[in-house]
Amino acid sequence: MGRSRRTLPEELLLLALDPATGTTAQPQSLDLGLAGAQLVELALAGRIAPDGDRIAVVVPRPTGDPTLDCALELLRRRGAPVRAVHWIGGPRLGLRQIYLSHLERCGMVAAVPGQMCGVLPTTRYQATDTAISREIRSRLDSAIRTGVPPDPRTAALAALAHAVGLGKHLYPGNEGRSSRSRLRDLIRHDPMGGLVAHAVMDVQNGAAAQPRRGPATAGRPAGPTARATAEPARGVPMQPRHGSMARAVAH
């Protein structure tokens, strides 16, 4: 990959990829989760920081990751902290496909062409190195099983997995109920991951117009960074699909 560590959006996408079908679980909410994962990754890189229920750019220097840097630049252009729920709820056509194509270029997944109903061209994705997916999953399993507070990256991954509804995909059935509950509880171990995960759930619940009043904002006086006025939803800019990816159907 040319990098010593995978980004959080990549890990979330690999978690969601079903090895049996080559499609992604929770495709609609997963797009929101990927946008949220970008915010957490930028925070882990020291580029942004939470400001109440908003996101503020603190270091505009590029990270070297083109997709993350695109998001960082859009945040910088806003000129003022942006509510996480508005950012995550903004249009981001093709974000999931961008990351799938990136994982394919890195050799982590392989695109498998097919047809839907024998007519429509589709593309499924199969992991080429299942050890990577197992390592990601084992971190979550370990945090759930041991109860030891996980590192911020794993805590954020757990929070996002819960927020987009991957719990039933990762820990299905009645036997997975306690694991799903503990996955949800891991949300408290990373403030940024928790903020973003709650924003993802708020967008899904149609609560983007209302500010979340948590410990960081309760009792805070109104001001430039504490107002609850509606903002235009913006996110990763629309990007055209290229080549064979234009036919991809990654559910």
Short mmCIF file of C-alpha atoms in Angstrom, two decimals:
data_model
loop_
_atom_site.label_atom_id
_atom_site.label_comp_id
_atom_site.label_asym_id
_atom_site.label_seq_id
_atom_site.Cartn_x
_atom_site.Cartn_y
_atom_site.Cartn_z
CA MET A 1 0.00 0.00 0.00
CA GLY A 2 2.89 2.35 0.45
CA ARG A 3 1.60 3.21 3.91
CA SER A 4 2.31 1.53 7.21
CA ARG A 5 -1.29 1.83 8.39
CA ARG A 6 -4.70 1.57 6.81
CA THR A 7 -7.05 4.48 7.23
CA LEU A 8 -10.25 4.20 9.23
CA PRO A 9 -12.53 4.50 6.16
CA GLU A 10 -10.66 1.59 4.55
CA GLU A 11 -11.00 -0.54 7.68
CA LEU A 12 -14.71 0.23 8.01
CA LEU A 13 -15.28 -0.72 4.37
CA LEU A 14 -13.35 -3.98 4.76
CA LEU A 15 -15.46 -4.81 7.83
CA ALA A 16 -18.63 -4.23 5.83
CA LEU A 17 -17.55 -6.31 2.84
CA ASP A 18 -19.38 -9.64 2.80
CA PRO A 19 -16.92 -12.37 1.73
CA ALA A 20 -19.76 -14.60 0.49
CA THR A 21 -21.54 -12.11 -1.77
CA GLY A 22 -18.83 -9.56 -2.55
CA THR A 23 -21.19 -6.73 -1.60
CA THR A 24 -21.18 -4.33 1.33
CA ALA A 25 -23.55 -4.60 4.26
CA GLN A 26 -25.68 -1.56 5.14
CA PRO A 27 -24.88 0.25 1.86
CA GLN A 28 -26.88 3.41 2.58
CA SER A 29 -25.70 4.08 6.13
CA LEU A 30 -22.19 2.92 5.19
CA ASP A 31 -21.76 6.00 3.02
CA LEU A 32 -22.46 8.15 6.08
CA GLY A 33 -20.05 6.05 8.11
CA LEU A 34 -17.26 6.52 5.58
CA ALA A 35 -17.72 10.29 5.71
CA GLY A 36 -17.58 10.10 9.50
CA ALA A 37 -14.53 7.84 9.39
CA GLN A 38 -12.73 10.49 7.35
CA LEU A 39 -13.34 13.00 10.13
CA VAL A 40 -11.98 10.64 12.77
CA GLU A 41 -8.92 9.86 10.65
CA LEU A 42 -8.23 13.57 10.18
CA ALA A 43 -8.59 14.07 13.94
CA LEU A 44 -6.17 11.20 14.64
CA ALA A 45 -3.75 12.91 12.25
CA GLY A 46 -4.07 16.15 14.24
CA ARG A 47 -5.67 18.09 11.38
CA ILE A 48 -9.09 18.73 12.93
CA ALA A 49 -10.55 18.77 16.44
CA PRO A 50 -14.04 18.80 17.96
CA ASP A 51 -15.49 22.15 19.00
CA GLY A 52 -18.66 21.26 20.85
CA ASP A 53 -20.78 19.46 18.25
CA ARG A 54 -18.74 21.06 15.48
CA ILE A 55 -15.53 20.22 13.68
CA ALA A 56 -12.72 22.78 13.47
CA VAL A 57 -9.62 22.65 11.29
CA VAL A 58 -6.57 23.17 13.48
CA VAL A 59 -3.75 22.22 11.08
CA PRO A 60 -4.60 22.60 7.36
CA ARG A 61 -1.42 20.83 6.21
CA PRO A 62 -2.20 17.94 3.81
CA THR A 63 -1.90 14.38 5.09
CA GLY A 64 -0.70 12.90 1.81
CA ASP A 65 -3.89 10.88 1.35
CA PRO A 66 -5.77 12.45 -1.62
CA THR A 67 -9.27 11.57 -0.46
CA LEU A 68 -8.68 12.74 3.11
CA ASP A 69 -6.98 15.89 1.87
CA CYS A 70 -9.98 16.67 -0.33
CA ALA A 71 -12.21 16.52 2.76
CA LEU A 72 -9.72 18.58 4.77
CA GLU A 73 -9.60 21.28 2.10
CA LEU A 74 -13.39 21.50 1.96
CA LEU A 75 -13.50 21.86 5.73
CA ARG A 76 -10.84 24.57 5.58
CA ARG A 77 -12.77 26.51 2.96
CA ARG A 78 -15.78 26.71 5.22
CA GLY A 79 -13.80 29.17 7.32
CA ALA A 80 -15.64 28.30 10.54
CA PRO A 81 -16.30 25.12 12.51
CA VAL A 82 -18.89 22.90 10.84
CA ARG A 83 -21.50 20.86 12.65
CA ALA A 84 -20.55 17.20 12.29
CA VAL A 85 -24.13 16.22 11.53
CA HIS A 86 -24.30 18.67 8.62
CA TRP A 87 -20.97 17.53 7.22
CA ILE A 88 -21.85 13.84 7.40
CA GLY A 89 -25.33 14.45 5.99
CA GLY A 90 -23.99 16.33 2.96
CA PRO A 91 -23.93 14.88 -0.56
CA ARG A 92 -21.01 12.60 -1.27
CA LEU A 93 -21.83 10.72 -4.44
CA GLY A 94 -19.46 7.85 -5.07
CA LEU A 95 -17.49 7.93 -1.80
CA ARG A 96 -17.93 4.20 -1.23
CA GLN A 97 -16.89 3.49 -4.82
CA ILE A 98 -13.83 5.73 -4.45
CA TYR A 99 -12.63 3.64 -1.51
CA LEU A 100 -13.47 0.33 -3.19
CA SER A 101 -11.48 1.39 -6.24
CA HIS A 102 -8.62 2.46 -3.98
CA LEU A 103 -8.60 -0.91 -2.21
CA GLU A 104 -8.57 -2.59 -5.60
CA ARG A 105 -5.56 -0.54 -6.76
CA CYS A 106 -3.79 -1.47 -3.53
CA GLY A 107 -4.44 -5.14 -4.19
CA MET A 108 -6.58 -5.58 -1.09
CA VAL A 109 -9.74 -6.48 -3.01
CA ALA A 110 -10.37 -7.83 -6.49
CA ALA A 111 -13.21 -6.67 -8.71
CA VAL A 112 -15.33 -9.52 -10.07
CA PRO A 113 -17.60 -8.56 -12.99
CA GLY A 114 -21.04 -10.08 -13.22
CA GLN A 115 -24.60 -9.43 -14.30
CA MET A 116 -27.81 -8.63 -12.50
CA CYS A 117 -30.86 -10.48 -13.83
CA GLY A 118 -28.62 -11.68 -16.65
CA VAL A 119 -28.58 -8.22 -18.21
CA LEU A 120 -27.25 -5.37 -16.08
CA PRO A 121 -23.47 -5.36 -15.59
CA THR A 122 -22.37 -5.37 -11.96
CA THR A 123 -19.12 -5.56 -10.05
CA ARG A 124 -18.59 -7.51 -6.85
CA TYR A 125 -15.52 -7.24 -4.65
CA GLN A 126 -13.64 -10.09 -3.03
CA ALA A 127 -10.94 -9.59 -0.42
CA THR A 128 -7.60 -10.82 -1.74
CA ASP A 129 -5.91 -10.94 1.66
CA THR A 130 -8.33 -12.27 4.24
CA ALA A 131 -5.65 -11.95 6.92
CA ILE A 132 -6.14 -8.17 6.85
CA SER A 133 -9.88 -8.46 7.44
CA ARG A 134 -9.28 -11.01 10.21
CA GLU A 135 -6.81 -8.66 11.92
CA ILE A 136 -9.32 -5.80 11.86
CA ARG A 137 -12.09 -8.03 13.16
CA SER A 138 -9.87 -9.51 15.88
CA ARG A 139 -9.24 -6.03 17.30
CA LEU A 140 -12.96 -5.52 17.74
CA ASP A 141 -13.43 -9.02 19.13
CA SER A 142 -10.62 -8.48 21.63
CA ALA A 143 -12.05 -5.17 22.84
CA ILE A 144 -15.47 -6.77 23.24
CA ARG A 145 -14.20 -9.93 24.91
CA THR A 146 -11.65 -8.50 27.34
CA GLY A 147 -13.39 -5.29 28.35
CA VAL A 148 -10.01 -3.53 28.27
CA PRO A 149 -10.38 0.02 26.91
CA PRO A 150 -9.23 -0.14 23.28
CA ASP A 151 -6.91 2.30 21.54
CA PRO A 152 -8.65 5.36 20.00
CA ARG A 153 -8.58 3.92 16.47
CA THR A 154 -10.26 0.67 17.47
CA ALA A 155 -12.75 2.51 19.69
CA ALA A 156 -13.68 4.81 16.81
CA LEU A 157 -14.01 1.85 14.44
CA ALA A 158 -16.34 0.15 16.92
CA ALA A 159 -18.40 3.32 17.31
CA LEU A 160 -18.78 3.71 13.55
CA ALA A 161 -19.55 0.01 13.04
CA HIS A 162 -22.36 0.34 15.57
CA ALA A 163 -23.60 3.62 14.10
CA VAL A 164 -23.99 2.25 10.57
CA GLY A 165 -25.64 -0.97 11.76
CA LEU A 166 -22.83 -3.45 11.18
CA GLY A 167 -23.41 -5.10 14.55
CA LYS A 168 -25.91 -7.59 13.13
CA HIS A 169 -23.56 -8.30 10.23
CA LEU A 170 -20.56 -8.91 12.49
CA TYR A 171 -22.38 -10.60 15.39
CA PRO A 172 -25.62 -12.06 14.02
CA GLY A 173 -28.50 -13.79 15.76
CA ASN A 174 -29.44 -14.16 19.39
CA GLU A 175 -25.99 -15.50 20.20
CA GLY A 176 -24.47 -12.22 19.06
CA ARG A 177 -26.74 -10.01 21.13
CA SER A 178 -24.31 -9.47 24.01
CA SER A 179 -21.46 -8.75 21.58
CA ARG A 180 -23.60 -6.17 19.78
CA SER A 181 -24.38 -4.55 23.11
CA ARG A 182 -20.71 -4.37 24.06
CA LEU A 183 -19.85 -3.05 20.58
CA ARG A 184 -22.26 -0.19 21.24
CA ASP A 185 -20.71 0.46 24.64
CA LEU A 186 -17.24 0.94 23.11
CA ILE A 187 -18.49 4.25 21.71
CA ARG A 188 -17.60 5.96 24.99
CA HIS A 189 -13.86 5.26 24.71
CA ASP A 190 -13.08 7.84 22.01
CA PRO A 191 -14.66 11.34 22.20
CA MET A 192 -14.18 12.11 18.50
CA GLY A 193 -15.43 8.70 17.44
CA GLY A 194 -18.42 9.11 19.73
CA LEU A 195 -19.23 12.56 18.34
CA VAL A 196 -19.07 11.33 14.76
CA ALA A 197 -20.99 8.11 15.47
CA HIS A 198 -23.81 10.06 17.12
CA ALA A 199 -23.85 12.41 14.13
CA VAL A 200 -24.16 9.43 11.77
CA MET A 201 -27.11 8.12 13.78
CA ASP A 202 -28.70 11.57 13.93
CA VAL A 203 -28.56 11.88 10.15
CA GLN A 204 -30.21 8.47 9.78
CA ASN A 205 -32.89 9.49 12.25
CA GLY A 206 -33.55 12.75 10.42
CA ALA A 207 -32.25 14.85 13.31
CA ALA A 208 -29.68 16.84 11.30
CA ALA A 209 -31.58 20.08 11.84
CA GLN A 210 -31.31 19.89 15.62
CA PRO A 211 -28.05 20.43 17.53
CA ARG A 212 -26.86 17.67 19.84
CA ARG A 213 -26.45 18.95 23.36
CA GLY A 214 -23.85 16.81 25.04
CA PRO A 215 -21.41 17.49 27.86
CA ALA A 216 -19.24 19.61 25.59
CA THR A 217 -22.11 21.97 24.65
CA ALA A 218 -24.52 21.95 27.59
CA GLY A 219 -24.75 25.34 29.22
CA ARG A 220 -22.49 26.89 26.62
CA PRO A 221 -23.37 30.48 25.71
CA ALA A 222 -24.45 31.27 22.20
CA GLY A 223 -21.64 32.50 20.00
CA PRO A 224 -19.94 32.08 16.66
CA THR A 225 -19.10 28.44 17.31
CA ALA A 226 -22.18 27.52 19.36
CA ARG A 227 -25.03 28.71 17.14
CA ALA A 228 -27.54 26.15 15.89
CA THR A 229 -28.45 27.83 12.64
CA ALA A 230 -28.91 25.59 9.65
CA GLU A 231 -25.95 25.27 7.32
CA PRO A 232 -25.87 24.05 3.76
CA ALA A 233 -24.90 20.40 3.68
CA ARG A 234 -21.56 19.88 2.09
CA GLY A 235 -19.18 16.97 2.01
CA VAL A 236 -16.84 15.20 -0.33
CA PRO A 237 -17.47 16.66 -3.79
CA MET A 238 -19.18 14.63 -6.44
CA GLN A 239 -16.63 12.70 -8.44
CA PRO A 240 -17.29 10.87 -11.71
CA ARG A 241 -16.69 7.18 -11.93
CA HIS A 242 -14.07 6.00 -14.35
CA GLY A 243 -13.60 3.02 -16.63
CA SER A 244 -15.13 -0.23 -15.50
CA MET A 245 -15.99 1.30 -12.14
CA ALA A 246 -18.85 3.18 -13.79
CA ARG A 247 -20.71 -0.11 -13.98
CA ALA A 248 -20.06 -1.13 -10.42
CA VAL A 249 -22.90 -2.01 -8.14
CA ALA A 250 -21.39 -2.31 -4.66
CA HIS A 251 -24.31 -2.97 -2.35
#
